PDB file of N, CA and C in Angstrom:
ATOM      1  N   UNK A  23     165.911 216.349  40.217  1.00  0.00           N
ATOM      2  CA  UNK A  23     166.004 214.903  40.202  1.00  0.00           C
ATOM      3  C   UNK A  23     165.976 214.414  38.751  1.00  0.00           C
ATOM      4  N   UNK A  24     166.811 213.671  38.273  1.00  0.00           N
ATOM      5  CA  UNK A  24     166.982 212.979  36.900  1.00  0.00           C
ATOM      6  C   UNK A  24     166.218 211.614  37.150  1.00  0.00           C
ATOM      7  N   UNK A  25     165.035 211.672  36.341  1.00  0.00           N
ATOM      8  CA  UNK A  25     164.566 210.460  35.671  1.00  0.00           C
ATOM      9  C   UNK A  25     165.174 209.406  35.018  1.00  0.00           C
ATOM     10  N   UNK A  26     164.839 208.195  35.264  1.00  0.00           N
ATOM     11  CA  UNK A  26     165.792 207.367  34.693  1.00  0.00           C
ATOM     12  C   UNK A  26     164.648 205.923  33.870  1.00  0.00           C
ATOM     13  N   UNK A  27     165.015 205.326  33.320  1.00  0.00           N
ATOM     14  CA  UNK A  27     164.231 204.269  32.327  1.00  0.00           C
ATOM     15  C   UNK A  27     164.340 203.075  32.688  1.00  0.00           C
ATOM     16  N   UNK A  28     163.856 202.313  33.617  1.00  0.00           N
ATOM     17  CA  UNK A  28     164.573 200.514  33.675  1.00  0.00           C
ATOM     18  C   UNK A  28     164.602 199.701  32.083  1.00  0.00           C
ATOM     19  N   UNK A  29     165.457 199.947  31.556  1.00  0.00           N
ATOM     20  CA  UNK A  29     165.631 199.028  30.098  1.00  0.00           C
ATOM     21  C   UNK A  29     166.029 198.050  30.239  1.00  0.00           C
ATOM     22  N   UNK A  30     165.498 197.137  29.918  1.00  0.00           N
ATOM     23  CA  UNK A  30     165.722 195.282  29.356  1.00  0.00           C
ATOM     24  C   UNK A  30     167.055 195.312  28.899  1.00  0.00           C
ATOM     25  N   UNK A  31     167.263 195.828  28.315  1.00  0.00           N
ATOM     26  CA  UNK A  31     168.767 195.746  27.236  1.00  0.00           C
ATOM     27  C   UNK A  31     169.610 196.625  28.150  1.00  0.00           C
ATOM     28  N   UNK A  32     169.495 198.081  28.234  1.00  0.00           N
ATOM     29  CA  UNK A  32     170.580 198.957  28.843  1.00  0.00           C
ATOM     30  C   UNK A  32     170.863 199.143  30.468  1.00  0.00           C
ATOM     31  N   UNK A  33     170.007 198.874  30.665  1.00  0.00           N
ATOM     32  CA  UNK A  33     169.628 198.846  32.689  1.00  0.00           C
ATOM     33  C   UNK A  33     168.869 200.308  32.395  1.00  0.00           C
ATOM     34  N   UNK A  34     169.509 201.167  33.806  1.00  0.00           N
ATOM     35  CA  UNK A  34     168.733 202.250  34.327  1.00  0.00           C
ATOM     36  C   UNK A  34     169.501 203.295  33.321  1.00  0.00           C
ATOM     37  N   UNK A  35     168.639 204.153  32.747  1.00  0.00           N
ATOM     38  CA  UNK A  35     168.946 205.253  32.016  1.00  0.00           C
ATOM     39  C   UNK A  35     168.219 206.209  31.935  1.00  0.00           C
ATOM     40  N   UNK A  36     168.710 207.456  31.265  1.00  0.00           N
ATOM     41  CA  UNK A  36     167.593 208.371  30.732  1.00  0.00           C
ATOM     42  C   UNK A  36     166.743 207.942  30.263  1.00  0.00           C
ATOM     43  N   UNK A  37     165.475 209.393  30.066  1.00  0.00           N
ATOM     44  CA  UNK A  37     164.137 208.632  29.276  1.00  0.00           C
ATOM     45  C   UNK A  37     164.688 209.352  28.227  1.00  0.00           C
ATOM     46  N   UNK A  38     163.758 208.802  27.008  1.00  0.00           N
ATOM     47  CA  UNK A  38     163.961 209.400  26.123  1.00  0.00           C
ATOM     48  C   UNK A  38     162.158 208.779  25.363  1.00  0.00           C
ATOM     49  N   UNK A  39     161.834 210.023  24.442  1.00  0.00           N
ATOM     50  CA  UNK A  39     160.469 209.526  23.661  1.00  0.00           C
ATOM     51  C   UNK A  39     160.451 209.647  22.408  1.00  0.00           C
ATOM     52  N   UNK A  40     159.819 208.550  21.626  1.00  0.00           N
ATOM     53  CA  UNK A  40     159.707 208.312  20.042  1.00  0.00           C
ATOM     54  C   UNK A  40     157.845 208.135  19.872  1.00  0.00           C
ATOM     55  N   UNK A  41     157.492 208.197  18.613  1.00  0.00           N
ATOM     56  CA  UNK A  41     156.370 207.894  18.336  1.00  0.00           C
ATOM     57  C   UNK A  41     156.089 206.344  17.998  1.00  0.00           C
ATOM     58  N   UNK A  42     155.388 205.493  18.238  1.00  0.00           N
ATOM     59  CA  UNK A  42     155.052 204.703  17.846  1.00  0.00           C
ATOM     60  C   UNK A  42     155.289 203.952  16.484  1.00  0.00           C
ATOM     61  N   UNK A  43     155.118 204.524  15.260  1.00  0.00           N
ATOM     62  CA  UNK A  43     155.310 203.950  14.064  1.00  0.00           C
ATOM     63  C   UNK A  43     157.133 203.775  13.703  1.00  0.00           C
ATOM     64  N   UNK A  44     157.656 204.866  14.431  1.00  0.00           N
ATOM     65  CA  UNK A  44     158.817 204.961  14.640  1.00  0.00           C
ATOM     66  C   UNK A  44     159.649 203.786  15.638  1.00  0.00           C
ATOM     67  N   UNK A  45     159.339 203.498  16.840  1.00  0.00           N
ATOM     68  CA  UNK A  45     159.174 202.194  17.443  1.00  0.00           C
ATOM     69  C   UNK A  45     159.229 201.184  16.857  1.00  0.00           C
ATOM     70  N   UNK A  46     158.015 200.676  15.924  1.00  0.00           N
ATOM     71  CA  UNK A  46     157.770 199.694  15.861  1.00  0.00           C
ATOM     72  C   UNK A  46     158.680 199.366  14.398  1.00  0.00           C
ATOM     73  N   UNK A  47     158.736 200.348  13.668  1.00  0.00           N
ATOM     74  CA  UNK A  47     159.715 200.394  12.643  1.00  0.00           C
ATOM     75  C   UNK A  47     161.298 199.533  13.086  1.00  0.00           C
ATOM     76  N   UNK A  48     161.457 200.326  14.312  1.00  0.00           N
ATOM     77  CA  UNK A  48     162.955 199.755  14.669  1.00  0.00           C
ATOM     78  C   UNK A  48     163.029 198.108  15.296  1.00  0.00           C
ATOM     79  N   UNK A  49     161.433 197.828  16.207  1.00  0.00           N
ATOM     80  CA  UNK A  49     161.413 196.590  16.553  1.00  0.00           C
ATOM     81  C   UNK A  49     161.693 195.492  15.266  1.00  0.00           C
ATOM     82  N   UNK A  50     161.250 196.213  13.785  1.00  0.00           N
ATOM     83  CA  UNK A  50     161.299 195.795  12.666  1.00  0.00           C
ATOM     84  C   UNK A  50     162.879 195.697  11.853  1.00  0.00           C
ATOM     85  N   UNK A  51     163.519 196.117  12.915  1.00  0.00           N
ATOM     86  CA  UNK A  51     164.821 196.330  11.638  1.00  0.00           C
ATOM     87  C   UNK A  51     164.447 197.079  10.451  1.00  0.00           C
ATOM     88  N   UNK A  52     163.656 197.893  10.275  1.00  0.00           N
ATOM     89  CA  UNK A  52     163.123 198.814   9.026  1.00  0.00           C
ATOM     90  C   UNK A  52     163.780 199.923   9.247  1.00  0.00           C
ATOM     91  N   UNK A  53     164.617 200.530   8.247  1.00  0.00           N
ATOM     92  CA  UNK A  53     165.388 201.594   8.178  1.00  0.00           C
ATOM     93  C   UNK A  53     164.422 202.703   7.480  1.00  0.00           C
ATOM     94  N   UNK A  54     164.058 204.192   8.254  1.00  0.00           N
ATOM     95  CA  UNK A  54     163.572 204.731   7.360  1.00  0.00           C
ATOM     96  C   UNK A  54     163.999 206.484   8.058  1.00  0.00           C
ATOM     97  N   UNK A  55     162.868 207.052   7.521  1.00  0.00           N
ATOM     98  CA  UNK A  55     163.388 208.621   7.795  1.00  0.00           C
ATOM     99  C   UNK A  55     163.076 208.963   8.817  1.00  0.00           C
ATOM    100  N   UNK A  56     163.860 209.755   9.778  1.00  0.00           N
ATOM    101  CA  UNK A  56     163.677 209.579  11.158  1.00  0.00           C
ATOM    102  C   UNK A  56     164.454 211.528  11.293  1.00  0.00           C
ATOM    103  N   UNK A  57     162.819 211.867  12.620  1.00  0.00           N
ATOM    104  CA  UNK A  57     163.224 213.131  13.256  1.00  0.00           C
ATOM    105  C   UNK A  57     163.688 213.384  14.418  1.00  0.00           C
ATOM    106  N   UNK A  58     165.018 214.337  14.691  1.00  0.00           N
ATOM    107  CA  UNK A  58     164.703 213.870  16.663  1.00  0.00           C
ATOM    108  C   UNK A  58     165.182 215.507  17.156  1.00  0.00           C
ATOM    109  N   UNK A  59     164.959 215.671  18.252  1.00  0.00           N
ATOM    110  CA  UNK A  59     165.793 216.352  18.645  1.00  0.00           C
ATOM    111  C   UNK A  59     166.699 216.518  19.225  1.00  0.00           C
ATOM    112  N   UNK A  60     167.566 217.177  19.743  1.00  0.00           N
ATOM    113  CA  UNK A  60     169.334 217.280  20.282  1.00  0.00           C
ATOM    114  C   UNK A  60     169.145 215.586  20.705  1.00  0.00           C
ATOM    115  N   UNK A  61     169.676 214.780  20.462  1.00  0.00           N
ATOM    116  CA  UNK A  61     169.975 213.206  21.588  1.00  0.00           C
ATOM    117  C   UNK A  61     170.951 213.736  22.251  1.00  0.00           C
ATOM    118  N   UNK A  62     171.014 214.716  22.926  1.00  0.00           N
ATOM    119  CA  UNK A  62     172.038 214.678  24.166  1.00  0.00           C
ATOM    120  C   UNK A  62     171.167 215.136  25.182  1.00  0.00           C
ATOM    121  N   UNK A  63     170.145 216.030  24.943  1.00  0.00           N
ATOM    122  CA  UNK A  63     169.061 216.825  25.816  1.00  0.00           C
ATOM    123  C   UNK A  63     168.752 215.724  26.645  1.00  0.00           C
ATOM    124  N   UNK A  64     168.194 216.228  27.683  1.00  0.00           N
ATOM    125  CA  UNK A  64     167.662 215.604  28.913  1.00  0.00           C
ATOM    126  C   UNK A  64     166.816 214.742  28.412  1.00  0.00           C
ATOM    127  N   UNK A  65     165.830 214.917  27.859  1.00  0.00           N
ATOM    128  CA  UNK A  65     164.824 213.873  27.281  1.00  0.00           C
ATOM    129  C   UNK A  65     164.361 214.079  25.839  1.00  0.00           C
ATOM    130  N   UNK A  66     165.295 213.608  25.237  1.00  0.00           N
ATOM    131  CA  UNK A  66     165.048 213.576  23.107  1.00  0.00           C
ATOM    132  C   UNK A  66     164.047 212.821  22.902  1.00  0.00           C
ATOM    133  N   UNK A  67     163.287 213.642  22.124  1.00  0.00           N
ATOM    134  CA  UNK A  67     162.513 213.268  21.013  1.00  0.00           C
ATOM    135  C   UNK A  67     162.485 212.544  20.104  1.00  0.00           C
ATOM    136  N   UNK A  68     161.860 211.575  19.095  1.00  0.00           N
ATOM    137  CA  UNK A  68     162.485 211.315  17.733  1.00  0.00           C
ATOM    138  C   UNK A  68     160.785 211.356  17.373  1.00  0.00           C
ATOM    139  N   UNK A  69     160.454 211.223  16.083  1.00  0.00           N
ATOM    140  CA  UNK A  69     159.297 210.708  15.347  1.00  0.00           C
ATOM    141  C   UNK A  69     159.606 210.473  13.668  1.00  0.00           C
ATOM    142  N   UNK A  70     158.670 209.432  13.196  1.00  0.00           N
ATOM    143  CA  UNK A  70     159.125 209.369  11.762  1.00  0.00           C
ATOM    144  C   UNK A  70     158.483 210.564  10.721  1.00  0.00           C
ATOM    145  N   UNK A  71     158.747 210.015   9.537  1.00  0.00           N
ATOM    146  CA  UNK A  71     158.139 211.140   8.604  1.00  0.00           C
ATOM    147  C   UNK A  71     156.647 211.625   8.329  1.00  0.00           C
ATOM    148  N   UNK A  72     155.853 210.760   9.187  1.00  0.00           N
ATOM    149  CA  UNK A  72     154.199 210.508   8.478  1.00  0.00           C
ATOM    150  C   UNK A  72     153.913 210.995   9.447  1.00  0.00           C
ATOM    151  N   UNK A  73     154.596 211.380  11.019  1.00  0.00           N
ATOM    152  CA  UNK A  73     154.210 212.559  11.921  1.00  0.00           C
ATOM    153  C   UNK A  73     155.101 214.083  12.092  1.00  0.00           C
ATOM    154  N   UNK A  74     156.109 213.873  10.860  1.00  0.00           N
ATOM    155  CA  UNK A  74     157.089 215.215  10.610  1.00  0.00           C
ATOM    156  C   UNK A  74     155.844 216.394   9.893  1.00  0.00           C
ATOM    157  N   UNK A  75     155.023 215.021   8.853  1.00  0.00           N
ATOM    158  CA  UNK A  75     154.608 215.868   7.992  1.00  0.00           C
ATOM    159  C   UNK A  75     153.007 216.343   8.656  1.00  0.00           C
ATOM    160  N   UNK A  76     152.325 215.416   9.943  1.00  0.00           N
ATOM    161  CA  UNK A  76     151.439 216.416  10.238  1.00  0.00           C
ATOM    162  C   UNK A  76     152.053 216.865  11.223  1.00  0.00           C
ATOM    163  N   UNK A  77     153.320 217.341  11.896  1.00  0.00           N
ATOM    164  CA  UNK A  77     153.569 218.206  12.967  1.00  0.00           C
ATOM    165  C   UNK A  77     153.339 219.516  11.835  1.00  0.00           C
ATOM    166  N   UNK A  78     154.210 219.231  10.836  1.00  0.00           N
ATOM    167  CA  UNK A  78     154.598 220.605   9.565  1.00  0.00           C
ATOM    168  C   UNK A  78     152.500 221.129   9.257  1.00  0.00           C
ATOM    169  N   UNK A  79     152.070 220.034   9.212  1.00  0.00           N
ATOM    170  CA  UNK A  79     150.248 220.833   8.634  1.00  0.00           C
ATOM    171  C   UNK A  79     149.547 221.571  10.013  1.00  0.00           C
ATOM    172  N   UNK A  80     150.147 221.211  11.009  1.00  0.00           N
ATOM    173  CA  UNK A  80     149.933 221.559  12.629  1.00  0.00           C
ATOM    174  C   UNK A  80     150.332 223.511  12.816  1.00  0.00           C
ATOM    175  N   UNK A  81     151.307 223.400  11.463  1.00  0.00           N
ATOM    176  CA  UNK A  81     151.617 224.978  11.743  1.00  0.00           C
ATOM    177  C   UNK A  81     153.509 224.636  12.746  1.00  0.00           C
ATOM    178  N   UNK A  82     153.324 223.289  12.955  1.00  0.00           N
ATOM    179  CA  UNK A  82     155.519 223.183  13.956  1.00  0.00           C
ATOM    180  C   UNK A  82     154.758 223.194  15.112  1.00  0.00           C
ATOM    181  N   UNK A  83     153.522 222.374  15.567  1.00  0.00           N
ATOM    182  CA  UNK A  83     153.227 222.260  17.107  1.00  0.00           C
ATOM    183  C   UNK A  83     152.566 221.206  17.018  1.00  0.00           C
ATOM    184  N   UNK A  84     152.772 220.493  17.628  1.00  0.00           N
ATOM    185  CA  UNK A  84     152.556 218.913  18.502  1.00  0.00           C
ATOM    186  C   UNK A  84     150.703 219.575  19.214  1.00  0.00           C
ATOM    187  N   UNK A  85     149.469 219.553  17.761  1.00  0.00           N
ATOM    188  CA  UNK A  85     148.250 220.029  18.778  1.00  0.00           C
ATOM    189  C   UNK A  85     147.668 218.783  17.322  1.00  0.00           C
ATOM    190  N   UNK A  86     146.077 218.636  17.922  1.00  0.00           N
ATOM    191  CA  UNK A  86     145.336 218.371  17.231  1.00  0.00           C
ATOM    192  C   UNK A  86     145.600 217.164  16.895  1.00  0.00           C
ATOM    193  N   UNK A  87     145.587 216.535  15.389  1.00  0.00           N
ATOM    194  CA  UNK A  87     146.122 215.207  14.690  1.00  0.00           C
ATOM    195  C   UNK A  87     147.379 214.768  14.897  1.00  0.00           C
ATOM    196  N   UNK A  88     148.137 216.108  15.007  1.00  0.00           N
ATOM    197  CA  UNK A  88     149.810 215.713  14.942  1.00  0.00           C
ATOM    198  C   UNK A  88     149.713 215.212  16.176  1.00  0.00           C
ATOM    199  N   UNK A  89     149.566 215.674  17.412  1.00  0.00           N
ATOM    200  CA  UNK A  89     149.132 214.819  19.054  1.00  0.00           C
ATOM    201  C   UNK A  89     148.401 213.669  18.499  1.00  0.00           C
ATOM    202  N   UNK A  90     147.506 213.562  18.859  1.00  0.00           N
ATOM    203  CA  UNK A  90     146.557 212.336  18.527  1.00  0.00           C
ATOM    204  C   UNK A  90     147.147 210.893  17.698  1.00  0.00           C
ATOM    205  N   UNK A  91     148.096 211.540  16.995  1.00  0.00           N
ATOM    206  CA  UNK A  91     148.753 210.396  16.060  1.00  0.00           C
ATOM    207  C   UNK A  91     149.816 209.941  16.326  1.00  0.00           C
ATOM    208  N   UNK A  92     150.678 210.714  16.736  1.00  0.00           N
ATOM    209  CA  UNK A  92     151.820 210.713  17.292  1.00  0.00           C
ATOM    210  C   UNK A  92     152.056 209.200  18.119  1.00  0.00           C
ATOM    211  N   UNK A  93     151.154 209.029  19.440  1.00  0.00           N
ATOM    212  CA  UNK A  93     151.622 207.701  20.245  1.00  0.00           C
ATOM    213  C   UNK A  93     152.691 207.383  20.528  1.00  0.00           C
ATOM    214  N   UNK A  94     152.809 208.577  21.303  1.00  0.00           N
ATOM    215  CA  UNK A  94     154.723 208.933  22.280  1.00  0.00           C
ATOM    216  C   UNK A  94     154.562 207.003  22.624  1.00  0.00           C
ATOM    217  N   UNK A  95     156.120 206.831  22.615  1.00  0.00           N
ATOM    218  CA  UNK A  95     155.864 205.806  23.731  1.00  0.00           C
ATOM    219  C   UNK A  95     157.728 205.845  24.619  1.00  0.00           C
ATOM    220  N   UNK A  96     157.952 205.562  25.870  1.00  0.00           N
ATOM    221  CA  UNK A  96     159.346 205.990  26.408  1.00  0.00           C
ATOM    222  C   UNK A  96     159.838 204.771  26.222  1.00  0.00           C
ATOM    223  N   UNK A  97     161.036 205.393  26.053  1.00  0.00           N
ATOM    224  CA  UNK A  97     161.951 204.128  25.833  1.00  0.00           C
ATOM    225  C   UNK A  97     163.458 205.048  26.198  1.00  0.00           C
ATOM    226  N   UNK A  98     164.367 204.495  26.997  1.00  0.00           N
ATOM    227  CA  UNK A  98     166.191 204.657  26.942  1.00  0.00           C
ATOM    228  C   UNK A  98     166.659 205.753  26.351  1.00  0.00           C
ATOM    229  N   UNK A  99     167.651 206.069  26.545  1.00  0.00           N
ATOM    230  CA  UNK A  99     168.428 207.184  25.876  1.00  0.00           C
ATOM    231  C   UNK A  99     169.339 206.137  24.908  1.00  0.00           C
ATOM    232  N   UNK A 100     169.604 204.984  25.473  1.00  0.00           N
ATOM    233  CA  UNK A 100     170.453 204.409  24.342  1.00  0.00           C
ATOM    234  C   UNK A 100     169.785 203.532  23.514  1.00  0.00           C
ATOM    235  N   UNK A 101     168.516 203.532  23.620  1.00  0.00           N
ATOM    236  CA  UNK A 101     167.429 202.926  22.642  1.00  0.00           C
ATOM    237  C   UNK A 101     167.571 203.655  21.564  1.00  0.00           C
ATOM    238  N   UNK A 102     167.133 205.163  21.735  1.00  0.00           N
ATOM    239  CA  UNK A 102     166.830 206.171  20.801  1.00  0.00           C
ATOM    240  C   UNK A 102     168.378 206.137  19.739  1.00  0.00           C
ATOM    241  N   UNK A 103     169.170 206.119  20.921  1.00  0.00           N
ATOM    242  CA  UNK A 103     170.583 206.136  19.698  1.00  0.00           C
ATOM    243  C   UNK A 103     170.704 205.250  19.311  1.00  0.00           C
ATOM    244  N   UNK A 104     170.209 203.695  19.852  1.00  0.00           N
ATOM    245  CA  UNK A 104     170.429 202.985  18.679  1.00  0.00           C
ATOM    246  C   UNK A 104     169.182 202.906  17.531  1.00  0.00           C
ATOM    247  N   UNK A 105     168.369 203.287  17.812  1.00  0.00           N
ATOM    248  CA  UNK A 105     167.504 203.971  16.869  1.00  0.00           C
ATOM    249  C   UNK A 105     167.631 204.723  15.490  1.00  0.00           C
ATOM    250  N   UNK A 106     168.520 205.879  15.832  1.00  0.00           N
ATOM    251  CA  UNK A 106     169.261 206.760  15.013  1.00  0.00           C
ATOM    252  C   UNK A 106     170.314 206.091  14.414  1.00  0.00           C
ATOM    253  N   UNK A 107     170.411 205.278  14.802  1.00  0.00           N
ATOM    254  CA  UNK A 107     171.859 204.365  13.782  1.00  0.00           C
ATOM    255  C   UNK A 107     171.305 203.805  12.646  1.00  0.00           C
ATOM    256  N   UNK A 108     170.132 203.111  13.706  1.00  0.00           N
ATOM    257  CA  UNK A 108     169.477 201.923  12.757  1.00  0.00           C
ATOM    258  C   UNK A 108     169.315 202.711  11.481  1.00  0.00           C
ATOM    259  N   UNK A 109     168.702 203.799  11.867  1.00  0.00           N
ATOM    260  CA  UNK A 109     167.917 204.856  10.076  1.00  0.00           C
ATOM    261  C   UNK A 109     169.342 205.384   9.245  1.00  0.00           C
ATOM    262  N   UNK A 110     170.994 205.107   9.898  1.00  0.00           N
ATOM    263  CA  UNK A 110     171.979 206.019   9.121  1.00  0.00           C
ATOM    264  C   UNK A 110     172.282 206.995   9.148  1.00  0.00           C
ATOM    265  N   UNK A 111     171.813 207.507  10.816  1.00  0.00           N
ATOM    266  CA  UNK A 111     172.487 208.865  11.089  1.00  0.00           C
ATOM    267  C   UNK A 111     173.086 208.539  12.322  1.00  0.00           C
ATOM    268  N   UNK A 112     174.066 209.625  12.305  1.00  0.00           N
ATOM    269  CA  UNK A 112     175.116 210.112  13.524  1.00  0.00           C
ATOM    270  C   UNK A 112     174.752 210.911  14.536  1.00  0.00           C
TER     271      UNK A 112
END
């Protein structure tokens, strides 16, 4: 069964999850450095740089601070891509 997102803007879609500072960045129109994984995958990832760099002190695993800080929050599959625009990537 495929999960789907009720979005304000897009209707029913994929989920997709970002971190919080990353979020609120985009609610901001703030362009900045942005991580994600595949955006075509079933449910992509993104987070900004200030949780790239404690996933990277984590050892590359989502445990401890890098979790704790993180503050997934779901949002659209076409949120996230317009997300990824907003920062200047393809």
């Amino acid at each position: 069964m495929t999960r789907t997102v009720d979005c304000g803007q897009h209707g029913p879609r994929g989920p997709a999850f970002i971190c919080g500072h990353a979020l609120k960045a985009a609610f901001e129109k703030r362009p900045q450095s942005f991580f994600w994984t595949d955006a075509e995958a079933d449910e992509p990832c993104g987070w900004c740089a200030y949780c790239q760099a404690r996933y990277e002190a984590a050892g590359g695993d989502w445990v401890g601070e890098a979790e704790e800080k993180l503050d997934a929050k779901l949002i659209c599959v076409d949120c996230f891509r317009d997300i990824i625009a907003l920062n200047g990537y393809t």
